[in-house]
XYZ file of C-alpha atoms in Angstrom:
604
model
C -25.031 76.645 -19.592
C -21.445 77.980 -19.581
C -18.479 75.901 -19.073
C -18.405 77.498 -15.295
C -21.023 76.090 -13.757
C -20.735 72.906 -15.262
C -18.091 72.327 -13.606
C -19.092 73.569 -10.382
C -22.179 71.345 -10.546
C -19.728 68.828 -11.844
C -17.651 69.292 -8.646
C -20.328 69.381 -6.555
C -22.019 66.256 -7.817
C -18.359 64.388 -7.716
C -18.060 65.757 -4.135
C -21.824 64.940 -2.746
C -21.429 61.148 -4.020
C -17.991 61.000 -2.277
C -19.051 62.478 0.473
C -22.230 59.828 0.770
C -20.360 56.941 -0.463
C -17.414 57.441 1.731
C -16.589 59.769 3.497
C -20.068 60.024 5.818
C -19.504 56.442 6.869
C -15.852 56.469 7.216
C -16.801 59.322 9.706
C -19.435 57.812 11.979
C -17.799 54.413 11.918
C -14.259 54.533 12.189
C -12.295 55.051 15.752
C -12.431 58.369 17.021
C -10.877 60.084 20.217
C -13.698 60.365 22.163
C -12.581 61.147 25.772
C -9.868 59.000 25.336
C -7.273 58.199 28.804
C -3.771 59.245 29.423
C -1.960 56.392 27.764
C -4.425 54.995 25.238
C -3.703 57.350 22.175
C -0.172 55.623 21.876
C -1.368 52.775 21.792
C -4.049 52.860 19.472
C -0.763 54.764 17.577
C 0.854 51.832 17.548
C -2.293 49.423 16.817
C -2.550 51.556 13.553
C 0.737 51.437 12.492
C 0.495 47.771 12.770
C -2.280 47.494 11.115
C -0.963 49.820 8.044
C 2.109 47.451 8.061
C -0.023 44.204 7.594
C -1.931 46.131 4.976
C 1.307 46.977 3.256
C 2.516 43.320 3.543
C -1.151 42.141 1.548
C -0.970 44.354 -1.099
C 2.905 43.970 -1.653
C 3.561 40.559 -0.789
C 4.205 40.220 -4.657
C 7.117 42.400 -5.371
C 8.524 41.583 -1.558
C 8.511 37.716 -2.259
C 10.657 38.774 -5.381
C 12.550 41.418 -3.528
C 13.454 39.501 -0.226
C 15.558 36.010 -0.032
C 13.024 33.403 1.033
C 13.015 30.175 3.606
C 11.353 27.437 2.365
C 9.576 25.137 4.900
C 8.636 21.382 4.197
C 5.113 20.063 5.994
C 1.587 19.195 4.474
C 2.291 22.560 2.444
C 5.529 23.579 0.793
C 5.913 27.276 2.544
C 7.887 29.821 1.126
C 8.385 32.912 2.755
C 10.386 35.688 2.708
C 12.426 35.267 5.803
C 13.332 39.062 6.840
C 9.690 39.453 7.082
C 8.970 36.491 9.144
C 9.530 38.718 12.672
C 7.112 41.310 11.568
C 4.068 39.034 10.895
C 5.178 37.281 14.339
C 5.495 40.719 16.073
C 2.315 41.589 15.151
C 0.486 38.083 15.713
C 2.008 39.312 19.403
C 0.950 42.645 19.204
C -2.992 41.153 18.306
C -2.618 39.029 21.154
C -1.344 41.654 23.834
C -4.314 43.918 22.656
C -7.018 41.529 23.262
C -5.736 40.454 26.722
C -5.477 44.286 27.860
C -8.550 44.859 26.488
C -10.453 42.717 28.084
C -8.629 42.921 31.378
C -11.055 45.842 31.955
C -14.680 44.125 30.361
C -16.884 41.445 32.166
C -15.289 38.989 34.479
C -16.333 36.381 31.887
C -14.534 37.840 28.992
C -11.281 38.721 30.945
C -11.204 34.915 32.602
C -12.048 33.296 28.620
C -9.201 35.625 26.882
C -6.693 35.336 29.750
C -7.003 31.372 29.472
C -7.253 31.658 26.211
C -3.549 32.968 25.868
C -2.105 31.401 28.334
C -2.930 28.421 25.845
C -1.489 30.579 23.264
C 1.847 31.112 25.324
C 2.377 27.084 26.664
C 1.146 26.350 22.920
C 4.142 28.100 21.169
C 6.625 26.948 23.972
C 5.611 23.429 23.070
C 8.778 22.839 20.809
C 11.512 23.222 23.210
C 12.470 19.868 24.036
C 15.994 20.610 25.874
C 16.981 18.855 28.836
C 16.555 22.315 30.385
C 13.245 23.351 28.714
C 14.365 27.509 29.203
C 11.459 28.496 27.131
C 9.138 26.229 28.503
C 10.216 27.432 32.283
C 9.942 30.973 31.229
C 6.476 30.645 29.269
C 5.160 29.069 32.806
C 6.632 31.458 35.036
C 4.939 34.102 32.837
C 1.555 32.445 32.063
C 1.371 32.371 36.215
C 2.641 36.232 36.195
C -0.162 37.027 33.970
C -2.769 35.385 35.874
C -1.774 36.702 38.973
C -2.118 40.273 37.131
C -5.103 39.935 35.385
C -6.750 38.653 39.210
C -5.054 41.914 40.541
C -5.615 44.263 38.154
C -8.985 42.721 36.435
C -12.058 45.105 36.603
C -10.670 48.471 37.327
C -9.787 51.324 35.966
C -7.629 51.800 32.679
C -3.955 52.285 33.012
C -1.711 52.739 30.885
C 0.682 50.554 31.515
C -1.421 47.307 31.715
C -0.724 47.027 28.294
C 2.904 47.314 28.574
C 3.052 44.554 31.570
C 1.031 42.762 29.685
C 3.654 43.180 25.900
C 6.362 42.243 28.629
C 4.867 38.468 30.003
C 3.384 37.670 26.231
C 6.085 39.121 23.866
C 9.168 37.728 26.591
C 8.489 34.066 26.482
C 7.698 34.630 22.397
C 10.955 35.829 21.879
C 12.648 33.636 24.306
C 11.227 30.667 22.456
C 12.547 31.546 19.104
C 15.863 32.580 20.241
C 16.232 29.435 21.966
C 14.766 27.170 19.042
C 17.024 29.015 16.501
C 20.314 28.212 18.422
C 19.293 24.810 18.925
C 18.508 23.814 15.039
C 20.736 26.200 13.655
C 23.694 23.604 14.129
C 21.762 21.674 11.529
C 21.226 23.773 8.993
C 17.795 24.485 10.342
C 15.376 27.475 9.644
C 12.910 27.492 12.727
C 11.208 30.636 13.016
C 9.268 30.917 9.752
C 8.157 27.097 11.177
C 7.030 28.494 14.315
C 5.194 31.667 12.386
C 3.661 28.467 10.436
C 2.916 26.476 12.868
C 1.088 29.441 15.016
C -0.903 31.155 12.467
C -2.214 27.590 10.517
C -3.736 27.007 14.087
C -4.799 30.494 15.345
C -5.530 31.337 11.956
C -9.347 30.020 11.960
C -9.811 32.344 14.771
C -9.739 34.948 11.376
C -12.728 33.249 9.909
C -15.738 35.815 11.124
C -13.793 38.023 10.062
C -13.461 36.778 6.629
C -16.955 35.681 6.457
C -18.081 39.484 6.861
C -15.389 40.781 4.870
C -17.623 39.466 2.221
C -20.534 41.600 2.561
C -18.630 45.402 2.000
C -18.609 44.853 -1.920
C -22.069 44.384 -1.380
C -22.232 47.060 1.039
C -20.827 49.800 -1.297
C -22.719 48.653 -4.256
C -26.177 49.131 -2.712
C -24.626 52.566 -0.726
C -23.661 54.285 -4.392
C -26.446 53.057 -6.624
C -28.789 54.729 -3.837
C -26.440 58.155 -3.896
C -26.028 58.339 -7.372
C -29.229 58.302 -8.359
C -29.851 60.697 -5.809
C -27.187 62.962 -6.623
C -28.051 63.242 -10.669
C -32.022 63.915 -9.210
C -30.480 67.035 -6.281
C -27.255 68.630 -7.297
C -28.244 68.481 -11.496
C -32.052 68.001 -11.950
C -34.944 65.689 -13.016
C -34.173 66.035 -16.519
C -30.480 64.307 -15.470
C -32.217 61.408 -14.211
C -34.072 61.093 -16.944
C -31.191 60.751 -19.741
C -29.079 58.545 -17.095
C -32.373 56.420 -16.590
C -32.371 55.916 -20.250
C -28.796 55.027 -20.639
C -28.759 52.640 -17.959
C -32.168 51.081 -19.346
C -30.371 50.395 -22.716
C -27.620 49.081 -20.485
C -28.943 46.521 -18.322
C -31.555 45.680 -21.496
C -28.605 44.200 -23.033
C -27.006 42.822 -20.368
C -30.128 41.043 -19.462
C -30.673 39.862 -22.947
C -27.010 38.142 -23.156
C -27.353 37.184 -19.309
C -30.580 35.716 -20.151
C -29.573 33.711 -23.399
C -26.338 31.808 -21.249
C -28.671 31.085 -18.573
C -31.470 29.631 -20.658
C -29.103 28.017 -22.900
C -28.599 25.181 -19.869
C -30.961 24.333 -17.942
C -29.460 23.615 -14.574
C -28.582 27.310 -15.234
C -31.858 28.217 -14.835
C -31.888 26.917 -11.117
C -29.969 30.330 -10.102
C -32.920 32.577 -11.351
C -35.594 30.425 -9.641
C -33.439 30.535 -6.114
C -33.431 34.159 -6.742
C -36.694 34.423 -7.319
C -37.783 32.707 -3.930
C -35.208 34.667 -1.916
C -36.822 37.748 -3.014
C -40.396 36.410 -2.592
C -39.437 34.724 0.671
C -37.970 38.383 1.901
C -40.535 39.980 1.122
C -43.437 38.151 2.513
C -41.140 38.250 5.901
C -41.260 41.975 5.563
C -44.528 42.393 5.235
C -45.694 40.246 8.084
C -42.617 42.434 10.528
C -44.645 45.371 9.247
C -48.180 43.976 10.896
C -46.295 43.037 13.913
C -44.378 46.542 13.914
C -46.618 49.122 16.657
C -47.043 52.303 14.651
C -45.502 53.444 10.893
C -42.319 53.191 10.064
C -40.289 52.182 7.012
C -37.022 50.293 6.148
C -34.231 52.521 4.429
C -31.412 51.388 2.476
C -29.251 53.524 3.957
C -29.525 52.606 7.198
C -29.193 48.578 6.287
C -25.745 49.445 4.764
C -24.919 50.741 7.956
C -25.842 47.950 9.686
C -24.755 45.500 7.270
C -20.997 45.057 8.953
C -21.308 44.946 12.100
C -24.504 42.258 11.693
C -21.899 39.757 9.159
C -19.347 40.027 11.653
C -21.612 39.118 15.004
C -23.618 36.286 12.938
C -20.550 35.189 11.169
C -18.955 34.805 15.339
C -21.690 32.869 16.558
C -22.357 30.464 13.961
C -18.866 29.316 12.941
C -17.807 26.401 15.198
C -13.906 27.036 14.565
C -14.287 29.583 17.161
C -15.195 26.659 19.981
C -12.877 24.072 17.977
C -9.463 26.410 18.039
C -9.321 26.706 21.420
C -9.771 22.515 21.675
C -6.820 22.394 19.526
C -4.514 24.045 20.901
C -5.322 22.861 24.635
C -4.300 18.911 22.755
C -1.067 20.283 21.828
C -0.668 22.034 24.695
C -1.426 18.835 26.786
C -0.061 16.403 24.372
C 3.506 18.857 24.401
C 3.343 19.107 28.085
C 2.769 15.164 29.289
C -0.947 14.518 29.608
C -2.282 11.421 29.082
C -2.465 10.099 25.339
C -6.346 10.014 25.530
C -6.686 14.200 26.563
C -5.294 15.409 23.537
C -7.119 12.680 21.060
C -10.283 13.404 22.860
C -9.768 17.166 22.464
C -8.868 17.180 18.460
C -11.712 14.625 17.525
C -13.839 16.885 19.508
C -12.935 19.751 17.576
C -13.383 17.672 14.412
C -17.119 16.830 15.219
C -18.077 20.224 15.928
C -16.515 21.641 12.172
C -17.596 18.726 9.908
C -19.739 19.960 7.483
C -23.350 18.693 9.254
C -22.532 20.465 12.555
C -21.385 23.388 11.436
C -24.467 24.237 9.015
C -26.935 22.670 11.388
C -25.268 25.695 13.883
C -25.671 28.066 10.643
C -29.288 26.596 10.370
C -30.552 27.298 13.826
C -28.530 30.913 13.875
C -30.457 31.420 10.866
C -33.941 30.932 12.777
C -32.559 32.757 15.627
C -32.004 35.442 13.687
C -35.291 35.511 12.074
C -37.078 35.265 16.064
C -35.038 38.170 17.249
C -36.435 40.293 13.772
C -39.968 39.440 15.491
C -38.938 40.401 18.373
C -36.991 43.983 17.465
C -40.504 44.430 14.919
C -42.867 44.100 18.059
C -40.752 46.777 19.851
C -41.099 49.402 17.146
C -37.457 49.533 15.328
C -37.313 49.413 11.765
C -34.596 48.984 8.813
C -32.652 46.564 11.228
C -35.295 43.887 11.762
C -35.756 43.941 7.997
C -31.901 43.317 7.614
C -32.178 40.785 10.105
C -34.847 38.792 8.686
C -33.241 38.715 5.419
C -30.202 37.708 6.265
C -31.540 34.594 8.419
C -33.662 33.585 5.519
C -30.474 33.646 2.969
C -28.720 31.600 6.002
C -31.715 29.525 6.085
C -31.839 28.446 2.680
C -28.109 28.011 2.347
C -28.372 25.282 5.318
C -31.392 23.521 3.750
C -28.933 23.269 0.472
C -25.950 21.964 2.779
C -28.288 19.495 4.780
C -31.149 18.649 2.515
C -29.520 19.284 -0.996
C -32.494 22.055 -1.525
C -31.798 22.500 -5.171
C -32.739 26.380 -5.387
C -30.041 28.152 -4.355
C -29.816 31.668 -5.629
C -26.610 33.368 -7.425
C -25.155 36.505 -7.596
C -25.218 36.937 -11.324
C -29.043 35.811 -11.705
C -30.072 37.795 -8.812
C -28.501 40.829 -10.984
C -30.580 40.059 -13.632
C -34.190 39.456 -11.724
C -33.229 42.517 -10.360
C -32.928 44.387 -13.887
C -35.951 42.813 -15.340
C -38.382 43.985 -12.431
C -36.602 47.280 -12.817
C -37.325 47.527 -16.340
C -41.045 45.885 -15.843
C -41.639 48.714 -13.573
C -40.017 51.491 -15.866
C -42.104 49.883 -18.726
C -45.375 50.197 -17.337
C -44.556 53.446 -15.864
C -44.352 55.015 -19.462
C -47.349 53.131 -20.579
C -49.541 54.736 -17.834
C -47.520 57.896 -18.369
C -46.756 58.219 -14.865
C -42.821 58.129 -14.538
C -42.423 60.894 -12.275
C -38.912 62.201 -11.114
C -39.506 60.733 -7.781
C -40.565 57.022 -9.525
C -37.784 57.716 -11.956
C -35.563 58.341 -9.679
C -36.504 54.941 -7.826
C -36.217 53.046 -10.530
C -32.621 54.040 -11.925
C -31.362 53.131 -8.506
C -32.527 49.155 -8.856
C -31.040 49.831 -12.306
C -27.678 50.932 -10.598
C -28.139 48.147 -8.025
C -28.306 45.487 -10.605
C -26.053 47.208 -13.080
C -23.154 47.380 -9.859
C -23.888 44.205 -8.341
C -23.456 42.432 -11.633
C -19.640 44.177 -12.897
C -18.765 44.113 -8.448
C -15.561 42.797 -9.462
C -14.353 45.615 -11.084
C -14.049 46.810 -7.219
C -11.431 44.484 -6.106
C -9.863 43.722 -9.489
C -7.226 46.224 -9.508
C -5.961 44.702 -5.870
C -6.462 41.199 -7.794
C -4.170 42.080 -9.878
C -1.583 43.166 -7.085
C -2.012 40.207 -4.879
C -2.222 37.265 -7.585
C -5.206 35.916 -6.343
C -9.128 37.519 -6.610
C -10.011 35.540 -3.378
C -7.452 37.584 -1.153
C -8.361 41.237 -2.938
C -11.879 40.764 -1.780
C -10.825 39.760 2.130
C -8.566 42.777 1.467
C -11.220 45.521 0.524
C -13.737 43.915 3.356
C -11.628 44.201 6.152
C -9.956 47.864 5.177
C -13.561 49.043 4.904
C -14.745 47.371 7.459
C -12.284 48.696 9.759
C -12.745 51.713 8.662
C -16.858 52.204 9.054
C -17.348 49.625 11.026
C -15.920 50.276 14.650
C -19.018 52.596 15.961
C -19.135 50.860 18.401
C -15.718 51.212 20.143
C -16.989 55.024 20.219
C -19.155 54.333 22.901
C -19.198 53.484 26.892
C -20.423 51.349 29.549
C -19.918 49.932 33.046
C -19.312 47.063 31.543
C -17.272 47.372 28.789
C -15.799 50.283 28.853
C -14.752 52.733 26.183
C -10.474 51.592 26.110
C -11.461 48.052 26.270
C -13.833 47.810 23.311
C -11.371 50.120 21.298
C -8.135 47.724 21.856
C -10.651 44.759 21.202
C -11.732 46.501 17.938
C -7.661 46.758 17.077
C -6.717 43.546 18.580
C -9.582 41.480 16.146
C -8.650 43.881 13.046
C -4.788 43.571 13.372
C -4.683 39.624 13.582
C -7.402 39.789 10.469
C -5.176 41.029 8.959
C -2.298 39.620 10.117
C -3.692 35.984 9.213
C -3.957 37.618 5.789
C -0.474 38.934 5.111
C 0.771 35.382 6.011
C -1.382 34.325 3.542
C -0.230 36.600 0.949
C 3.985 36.360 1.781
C 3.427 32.179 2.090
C 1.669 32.304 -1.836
C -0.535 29.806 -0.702
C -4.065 31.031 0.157
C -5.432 27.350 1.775
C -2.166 27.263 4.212
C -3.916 28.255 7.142
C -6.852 28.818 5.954
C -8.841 30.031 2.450
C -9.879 33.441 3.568
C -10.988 33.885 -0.225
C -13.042 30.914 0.261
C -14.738 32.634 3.288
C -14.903 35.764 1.854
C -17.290 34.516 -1.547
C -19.283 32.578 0.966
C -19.819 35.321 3.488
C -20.939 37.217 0.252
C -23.874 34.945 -0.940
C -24.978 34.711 2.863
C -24.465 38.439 3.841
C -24.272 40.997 1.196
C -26.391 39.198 -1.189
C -29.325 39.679 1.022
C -28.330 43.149 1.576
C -28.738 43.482 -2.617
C -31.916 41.619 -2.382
C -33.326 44.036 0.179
C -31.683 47.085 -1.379
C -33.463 46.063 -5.218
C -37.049 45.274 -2.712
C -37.099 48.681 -1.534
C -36.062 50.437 -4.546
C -38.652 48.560 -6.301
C -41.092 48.850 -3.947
C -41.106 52.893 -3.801
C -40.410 52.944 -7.685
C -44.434 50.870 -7.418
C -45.799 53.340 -4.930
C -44.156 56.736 -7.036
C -41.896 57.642 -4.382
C -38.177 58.390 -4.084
C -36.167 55.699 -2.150
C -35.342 56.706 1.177
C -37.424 59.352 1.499
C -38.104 59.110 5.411
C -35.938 59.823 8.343
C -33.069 57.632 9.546
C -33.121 55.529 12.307
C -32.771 56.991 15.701
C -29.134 56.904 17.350
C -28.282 53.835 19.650
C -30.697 51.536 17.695
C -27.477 49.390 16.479
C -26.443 46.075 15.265
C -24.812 45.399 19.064
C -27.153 47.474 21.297
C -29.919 45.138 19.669
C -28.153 42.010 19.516
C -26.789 42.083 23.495
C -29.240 43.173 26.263
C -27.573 43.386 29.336
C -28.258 41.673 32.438
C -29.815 44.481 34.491
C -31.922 45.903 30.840
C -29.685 48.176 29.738
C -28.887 47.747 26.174
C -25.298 49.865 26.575
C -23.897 47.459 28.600
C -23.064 44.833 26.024
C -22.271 46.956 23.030
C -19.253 45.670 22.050
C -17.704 46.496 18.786
């Protein structure tokens, strides 16, 4: 072969995995202008720009901190942050805020009454300070909290306009900047630095609003790992040829032989070690046997892809991740006490209110929630099976049972809890089993072969996934916050399908300001984070992100290494049947409308 067209089938290769990998999803999930209204482009404009700017602030927040004087705040956390910055991350804590309320000003009467009370809290809560004789910001935050009701009741349920949003900026960002003017003047006399305290003091309470967010950030490592072990193999077998998948299959072999030889030999050498391997072992068995019986319930034939459960994988994280964590019932508590306990209720409101919102996030409520969301999940994986979809109830049911066994851990101390490194390794040994007895019974195929490197890939990826978010690691100063980082960028870039769409009752510029509003505070939480140097301030994101990992995208590898194993048995190439039919989604599954019509309730 001349030098030529090795690189054109080098190129081509290089170009099909991107394309797969990357660029496919990045197409079908990220927001696109879809019969957009007069009005709504600039503001989506603006959304992204606010978005790249909190982006910027994570991955810089480093060199700025050493760049740009900092103010130092005293509390139960020293906070240092660099104070030119401080009105950006509050501008765009606004800027989340004003999209949420305009977009749901247009959705369900339920959604538009929760989010307008919801920050109207917001509003009183940051207007709690002022403690003048003439409370300016105070009268001003009421006299707008009533002008925004009054709007929202006028203007709630019909159609888009585009300057909702901008009466909206007006009664939200007003009173904001009122406040801070007002508090600056007041404690500047002093010596006094208030604003980075009131950024503080906003985001360390609004900030566990962030946490589904972060819990599904940590399933797109997982996400991509499964998503280019499947393309590569497939890529080496279509663009160069079987005899290409046979060399890499060898390589890799050799590879992950060694690996699980070393990876073996730490593990054995302890033998609470060995604990990891076992859990492993059961979530895989326990998947499995789920799978199978879906398939007897399932009308017809039909098979799970990989593919199609890394396409899934997001949006499922983030709508499990919303329903299970009790901070989102618990924030809203807290801010009502300081709201009531700033504005002259009776002592016993605002103590009722926070040790409400204590009970609900102590450890035994919140994974009893996780626990019964679990089973909830695994009951609606019956249910999609006995209707005839595929791929998703498999997802489904795998993901309950890792959220199922996790619980039984946190409740019962259930002492075989899987981990990411041994589930690399089971993975690579059944790989290897298979590609051993394949070669006995001479019947490695390029279809079986083909199969098999891609479990090899999946283990081989899943066990060096850190070499994904390293490089931002090293950036940031912390791992915890590269990995929140890479989820929520990728998320927000394939994961927003969704906001594509349209319905009666949620129409197409609500969901996509929704969409922006959750992905710019996301992010937002996380740039205060990263400019404070203090990743529990508010709260550990990182934290969040390496749980939402074990209990969402290790499942997906689990399920990924099941299938690839399971055609690499049967001597057929993985994914070798037909997607999944449009509209059968995470959301158009998850939310039936009242009236049957799955649209309806497919939010992003």
């Amino acid at each position: 072969m001349t030098r030529r067209p090795v690189l054109r089938v080098a190129r081509q290769a290089g170009y099909e995995f991107l394309h797969r990998v990357i660029l496919a999803p990045v197409h079908e999930g990220r927001l696109r202008d879809v019969d957009w209204p007069l009005g709504l482009r600039p503001l989506v404009t603006v959304g992204l720009v606010g978005y790249v700017v909190a982006a910027l602030l994570v991955l810089f927040s480093g060199p700025l901190r050493e760049w740009v004087p900092l103010a130092a705040q005293s509390g139960t956390v020293l906070l240092t942050l660099p104070r030119a910055l401080v009105w950006i991350v509050l501008a765009l804590t606004a800027l989340s805020t004003s999209l949420a309320a305009s977009g749901a000003l247009h959705a369900r009467a339920w959604l538009r009454w929760v989010m307008t009370g919801f920050v109207v809290a917001i509003m009183l809560f940051i207007s709690v300070p002022d403690q003048e004789d003439i409370p300016v910001a105070r009268i001003l935050t009421i006299v707008a909290c009533i002008g925004l009701v009054v709007f929202v009741a006028l203007r709630g349920g019909r159609g888009y306009r585009w300057w909702d949003f901008v009466v909206i900026v007006v009664l939200v960002w007003g009173p904001l900047i009122v406040t801070a003017a007002v508090l600056t003047s007041v404690n500047r006399a002093a010596g006094f630095d208030f604003v980075p305290l009131l950024l503080s003091l906003t985001l360390s309470t609004l900030g566990q609003l962030a946490v589904p967010a972060g819990l599904a950030a940590g399933a797109a490592v997982a996400s991509v790992t499964v998503s280019s072990a499947l393309w590569a193999a497939k890529v080496v077998r279509g663009v160069i040829g079987s005899t290409a998948v046979y060399i890499v299959l060898g390589l890799v072999a050799v590879w992950r032989t060694v690996d699980v030889v070393l990876g073996a030999g730490a593990l054995f050498a302890d033998a609470e070690a060995v604990r990891p391997l076992l859990g492993s072992a059961l979530l895989l068995g326990l998947i499995a046997g789920a799978w199978v019986v879906l398939a007897r319930l399932r009308p017809g034939r039909g098979e799970p892809t990989a593919q199609g459960m890394t396409d899934h994988i997001d949006a499922l994280a983030l709508v499990v991740a919303a329903f299970t964590t009790t901070t989102i019932f618990a924030t809203p508590l807290i801010v009502l006490a300081q709201v009531a306990l700033g504005y002259g209720a009776p002592a016993e409101v605002p103590t009722f209110l926070v040790w409400v919102a204590g009970a609900v996030t102590d450890t035994i409520p919140l994974f009893i929630v996780r626990g019964v969301g679990a089973l909830v999940l695994i009951a609606l994986a019956v249910v999609q099976a006995r209707r005839g979809r595929r791929t998703l109830p498999e997802l489904m049911a795998a993901v309950g049972i890792a959220g199922a066994l996790i619980s039984a851990a946190a409740l019962f101390r259930f002492p075989l809890l899987w981990g990411g490194d041994a589930l690399a390794i089971l993975g690579a040994v059944l790989a290897l089993g298979v590609l051993v007895v394949s070669l006995v019974r001479r019947a490695l195929t390029p279809a079986r072969a083909t199969s098999v490197l891609i479990a090899l890939l999946m283990s081989a990826l899943f066990a060096y996934r850190d070499i994904v978010t390293d490089p931002i690691a090293f950036l940031l100063g912390f791992a915890g916050g590269a990995v929140v980082l890479f989820g929520f960028v990728w998320s927000f870039l394939t994961g927003y399908k969704a906001a594509n769409e349209d319905s009666r009752a949620y129409p197409r510029p609500a969901r996509v300001q929704l969409v922006l509003a959750n992905a710019v505070f996301g992010i937002t939480v996380l740039a205060f984070l990263a400019l404070a140097r203090d990743p529990d301030a508010a709260v550990s994101l990182g934290d969040l992100a390496e749980f939402g990992g074990q209990a969402y995208g290790d499942p997906l590898v689990a399920s990924g290494l099941l299938l690839a194993l399971w055609a690499a048995v049967r001597g057929r190439e993985l994914d070798d049947v037909p997607e999944e039919p449009e509209g059968e989604g995470v959301t158009a599954t998850l939310a039936e409308s009242e009236d049957g019509s799955r649209d309806a309730h497919a939010v992003g």
